[in-house]
Amino acid sequence: LRVGDTACGTVSWDSDAQVRCVVEPGIGADIPLSVQMDGCDFAQGEARFSYAPPEVQALAPSAGPSTEGTTVTLLGAHFGRDSETERSVQVGTAPTAAPCRQLQWTSDSSMECEAETISGAGDKLVTVTVAGQQNDAAAEPSMSFFAKPFLTGIEPAPVFAFSEVRVTGGAFG
């Protein structure tokens, strides 16, 4: 029994109408199944198989400034078996979604990328696509973006040790 190009790990025969297969790790959707008997392959017509889609379980860090890139580690499942797998990460929703740059696959459960400058502060969905399958971004952790604080002044000047100062600027939270 094969799932796409991958042979099942363990196959057990239950009856003339049913066999069981231990599926090897993989990715993808709508993968054809085939049966091999006595060295001959038999396509199974409409029989198709889909692996679970990617799933984001945590982001580290889960927040960053909206005005500059933030390197983020995505932890989860079903990110693929190797670095050659087609995958992408987007932060935010259309039309202001921004792709993560420099996407580095580490394992089936970890990858890292740089979230680009994003339009506006607040929580943004993180959408992961692996081999054409997309995570359920609305049900998974989002990334929070905030305006980068800036300074415009300090009073009094000059400043003496143990004296109180007032710092002015914006986006202090």
mmCIF file of C-alpha atoms in Angstrom:
data_model
loop_
_atom_site.group_PDB
_atom_site.id
_atom_site.type_symbol
_atom_site.label_atom_id
_atom_site.label_comp_id
_atom_site.label_asym_id
_atom_site.label_seq_id
_atom_site.Cartn_x
_atom_site.Cartn_y
_atom_site.Cartn_z
ATOM 1 C CA LEU A 1 0.000 0.000 0.000
ATOM 2 C CA ARG A 2 1.407 3.414 -0.969
ATOM 3 C CA VAL A 3 0.410 6.977 -0.110
ATOM 4 C CA GLY A 4 1.622 8.985 -3.106
ATOM 5 C CA ASP A 5 5.230 7.920 -3.629
ATOM 6 C CA THR A 6 5.703 6.672 -0.046
ATOM 7 C CA ALA A 7 5.238 3.067 1.000
ATOM 8 C CA CYS A 8 3.329 2.498 4.238
ATOM 9 C CA GLY A 9 5.522 1.582 7.195
ATOM 10 C CA THR A 10 3.480 -1.400 8.384
ATOM 11 C CA VAL A 11 0.618 -2.960 6.455
ATOM 12 C CA SER A 12 -1.755 -5.471 7.978
ATOM 13 C CA TRP A 13 -4.425 -7.453 6.165
ATOM 14 C CA ASP A 14 -7.825 -7.520 7.891
ATOM 15 C CA SER A 15 -9.966 -9.087 5.196
ATOM 16 C CA ASP A 16 -10.471 -9.304 1.466
ATOM 17 C CA ALA A 17 -12.124 -5.837 1.684
ATOM 18 C CA GLN A 18 -9.839 -4.067 4.204
ATOM 19 C CA VAL A 19 -6.150 -3.501 4.937
ATOM 20 C CA ARG A 20 -4.519 -1.192 7.475
ATOM 21 C CA CYS A 21 -1.454 0.954 6.964
ATOM 22 C CA VAL A 22 0.859 2.879 9.309
ATOM 23 C CA VAL A 23 1.392 6.141 7.410
ATOM 24 C CA GLU A 24 4.906 7.536 7.272
ATOM 25 C CA PRO A 25 5.394 11.269 8.021
ATOM 26 C CA GLY A 26 4.585 13.537 5.103
ATOM 27 C CA ILE A 27 2.836 16.605 3.744
ATOM 28 C CA GLY A 28 0.250 17.424 1.151
ATOM 29 C CA ALA A 29 -3.398 17.079 0.278
ATOM 30 C CA ASP A 30 -5.414 14.992 -2.157
ATOM 31 C CA ILE A 31 -2.645 12.399 -2.522
ATOM 32 C CA PRO A 32 -3.559 9.286 -4.541
ATOM 33 C CA LEU A 33 -3.488 5.868 -2.898
ATOM 34 C CA SER A 34 -2.290 2.737 -4.653
ATOM 35 C CA VAL A 35 -2.106 -0.952 -3.891
ATOM 36 C CA GLN A 36 0.741 -3.192 -4.969
ATOM 37 C CA MET A 37 0.215 -6.936 -5.246
ATOM 38 C CA ASP A 38 2.718 -9.395 -6.653
ATOM 39 C CA GLY A 39 4.861 -6.542 -8.003
ATOM 40 C CA CYS A 40 2.002 -4.813 -9.854
ATOM 41 C CA ASP A 41 0.682 -1.341 -8.944
ATOM 42 C CA PHE A 42 -3.044 -0.702 -9.013
ATOM 43 C CA ALA A 43 -4.284 2.902 -8.886
ATOM 44 C CA GLN A 44 -7.338 3.287 -6.698
ATOM 45 C CA GLY A 45 -9.378 5.789 -8.700
ATOM 46 C CA GLU A 46 -11.099 8.179 -6.305
ATOM 47 C CA ALA A 47 -9.242 7.027 -3.162
ATOM 48 C CA ARG A 48 -7.294 10.065 -1.894
ATOM 49 C CA PHE A 49 -5.417 10.916 1.281
ATOM 50 C CA SER A 50 -4.533 14.233 2.970
ATOM 51 C CA TYR A 51 -1.989 14.827 5.702
ATOM 52 C CA ALA A 52 -2.846 17.271 8.485
ATOM 53 C CA PRO A 53 -2.218 20.923 7.473
ATOM 54 C CA PRO A 54 0.494 23.025 9.158
ATOM 55 C CA GLU A 55 -0.306 24.165 12.686
ATOM 56 C CA VAL A 56 1.233 27.076 14.598
ATOM 57 C CA GLN A 57 1.237 26.426 18.344
ATOM 58 C CA ALA A 58 3.497 29.270 19.547
ATOM 59 C CA LEU A 59 5.456 32.289 18.319
ATOM 60 C CA ALA A 60 8.658 33.570 19.928
ATOM 61 C CA PRO A 61 8.600 36.461 20.408
ATOM 62 C CA SER A 62 4.861 36.968 20.130
ATOM 63 C CA ALA A 63 5.206 40.759 19.764
ATOM 64 C CA GLY A 64 7.418 43.242 17.930
ATOM 65 C CA PRO A 65 7.597 46.790 16.570
ATOM 66 C CA SER A 66 5.530 47.496 13.464
ATOM 67 C CA THR A 67 8.188 49.774 11.957
ATOM 68 C CA GLU A 68 11.042 47.299 11.549
ATOM 69 C CA GLY A 69 11.604 43.595 10.952
ATOM 70 C CA THR A 70 11.307 41.180 13.861
ATOM 71 C CA THR A 71 12.879 37.720 13.739
ATOM 72 C CA VAL A 72 10.243 35.250 14.898
ATOM 73 C CA THR A 73 10.411 31.499 15.591
ATOM 74 C CA LEU A 74 7.289 29.525 14.710
ATOM 75 C CA LEU A 75 6.719 26.379 16.755
ATOM 76 C CA GLY A 76 4.089 23.864 15.755
ATOM 77 C CA ALA A 77 3.586 20.810 13.575
ATOM 78 C CA HIS A 78 3.478 19.695 9.934
ATOM 79 C CA PHE A 79 6.033 22.204 8.580
ATOM 80 C CA GLY A 80 7.511 19.554 6.247
ATOM 81 C CA ARG A 81 10.157 16.853 6.230
ATOM 82 C CA ASP A 82 13.012 18.780 4.621
ATOM 83 C CA SER A 83 14.235 22.239 3.666
ATOM 84 C CA GLU A 84 13.290 21.680 -0.003
ATOM 85 C CA THR A 85 9.532 21.643 0.669
ATOM 86 C CA GLU A 86 7.596 24.599 -0.737
ATOM 87 C CA ARG A 87 6.434 26.786 2.182
ATOM 88 C CA SER A 88 5.617 30.402 2.997
ATOM 89 C CA VAL A 89 4.632 32.531 5.989
ATOM 90 C CA GLN A 90 2.561 35.729 5.860
ATOM 91 C CA VAL A 91 1.763 38.121 8.675
ATOM 92 C CA GLY A 92 -1.509 40.039 8.569
ATOM 93 C CA THR A 93 -4.436 39.795 6.187
ATOM 94 C CA ALA A 94 -4.968 41.067 2.653
ATOM 95 C CA PRO A 95 -4.465 43.665 1.382
ATOM 96 C CA THR A 96 -1.812 44.616 3.979
ATOM 97 C CA ALA A 97 -0.336 41.142 4.596
ATOM 98 C CA ALA A 98 3.455 41.038 4.579
ATOM 99 C CA PRO A 99 5.528 37.968 3.706
ATOM 100 C CA CYS A 100 8.090 36.749 6.212
ATOM 101 C CA ARG A 101 11.573 37.119 4.721
ATOM 102 C CA GLN A 102 14.507 34.752 5.044
ATOM 103 C CA LEU A 103 12.344 31.776 5.977
ATOM 104 C CA GLN A 104 14.557 29.087 7.542
ATOM 105 C CA TRP A 105 13.109 25.598 8.055
ATOM 106 C CA THR A 106 14.563 23.852 11.101
ATOM 107 C CA SER A 107 12.312 20.811 11.488
ATOM 108 C CA ASP A 108 8.758 19.568 11.034
ATOM 109 C CA SER A 109 7.921 21.546 14.196
ATOM 110 C CA SER A 110 10.088 24.683 13.950
ATOM 111 C CA MET A 111 11.015 27.424 11.485
ATOM 112 C CA GLU A 112 12.202 31.025 11.686
ATOM 113 C CA CYS A 113 11.703 34.126 9.568
ATOM 114 C CA GLU A 114 11.819 37.919 9.696
ATOM 115 C CA ALA A 115 8.417 39.571 9.930
ATOM 116 C CA GLU A 116 8.683 42.667 7.740
ATOM 117 C CA THR A 117 7.421 46.125 8.550
ATOM 118 C CA ILE A 118 3.670 45.817 8.940
ATOM 119 C CA SER A 119 0.927 48.355 8.477
ATOM 120 C CA GLY A 120 -0.546 49.403 11.826
ATOM 121 C CA ALA A 121 -0.296 48.183 15.386
ATOM 122 C CA GLY A 122 -2.323 45.354 16.918
ATOM 123 C CA ASP A 123 -2.726 41.600 16.581
ATOM 124 C CA LYS A 124 -1.980 40.129 13.147
ATOM 125 C CA LEU A 125 -2.778 36.623 11.910
ATOM 126 C CA VAL A 126 0.155 34.381 10.950
ATOM 127 C CA THR A 127 -0.620 32.265 7.880
ATOM 128 C CA VAL A 128 1.605 29.277 7.094
ATOM 129 C CA THR A 129 1.377 27.409 3.789
ATOM 130 C CA VAL A 130 3.236 24.109 3.309
ATOM 131 C CA ALA A 131 2.968 22.148 0.055
ATOM 132 C CA GLY A 132 -0.297 23.908 -0.789
ATOM 133 C CA GLN A 133 -1.933 23.343 2.620
ATOM 134 C CA GLN A 134 -2.676 26.307 4.875
ATOM 135 C CA ASN A 135 -3.010 26.508 8.649
ATOM 136 C CA ASP A 136 -6.174 27.720 10.386
ATOM 137 C CA ALA A 137 -4.638 31.117 11.176
ATOM 138 C CA ALA A 138 -7.766 32.479 12.895
ATOM 139 C CA ALA A 139 -7.664 29.646 15.467
ATOM 140 C CA GLU A 140 -3.928 29.853 16.193
ATOM 141 C CA PRO A 141 -1.603 32.332 17.956
ATOM 142 C CA SER A 142 -1.312 35.771 16.369
ATOM 143 C CA MET A 143 1.585 38.213 16.489
ATOM 144 C CA SER A 144 1.102 41.553 18.191
ATOM 145 C CA PHE A 145 2.716 44.640 16.706
ATOM 146 C CA PHE A 146 3.247 47.980 18.419
ATOM 147 C CA ALA A 147 4.501 51.388 17.373
ATOM 148 C CA LYS A 148 8.207 51.868 18.044
ATOM 149 C CA PRO A 149 8.741 54.308 20.937
ATOM 150 C CA PHE A 150 10.559 57.557 20.136
ATOM 151 C CA LEU A 151 12.162 60.280 22.265
ATOM 152 C CA THR A 152 11.873 64.028 21.740
ATOM 153 C CA GLY A 153 13.400 65.427 24.903
ATOM 154 C CA ILE A 154 14.411 65.230 28.530
ATOM 155 C CA GLU A 155 13.929 67.825 31.289
ATOM 156 C CA PRO A 156 15.531 69.291 33.262
ATOM 157 C CA ALA A 157 18.859 69.720 31.586
ATOM 158 C CA PRO A 158 21.491 69.225 32.793
ATOM 159 C CA VAL A 159 20.614 66.105 34.790
ATOM 160 C CA PHE A 160 22.114 65.503 38.220
ATOM 161 C CA ALA A 161 22.460 62.159 40.001
ATOM 162 C CA PHE A 162 19.347 61.048 41.920
ATOM 163 C CA SER A 163 17.223 63.763 40.347
ATOM 164 C CA GLU A 164 13.889 63.066 38.682
ATOM 165 C CA VAL A 165 13.673 63.677 34.947
ATOM 166 C CA ARG A 166 10.777 63.903 32.546
ATOM 167 C CA VAL A 167 11.227 62.137 29.194
ATOM 168 C CA THR A 168 8.970 63.179 26.328
ATOM 169 C CA GLY A 169 8.208 61.427 23.084
ATOM 170 C CA GLY A 170 5.606 58.994 21.935
ATOM 171 C CA ALA A 171 4.398 55.401 21.650
ATOM 172 C CA PHE A 172 5.371 54.561 25.241
ATOM 173 C CA GLY A 173 2.409 52.226 25.501
#
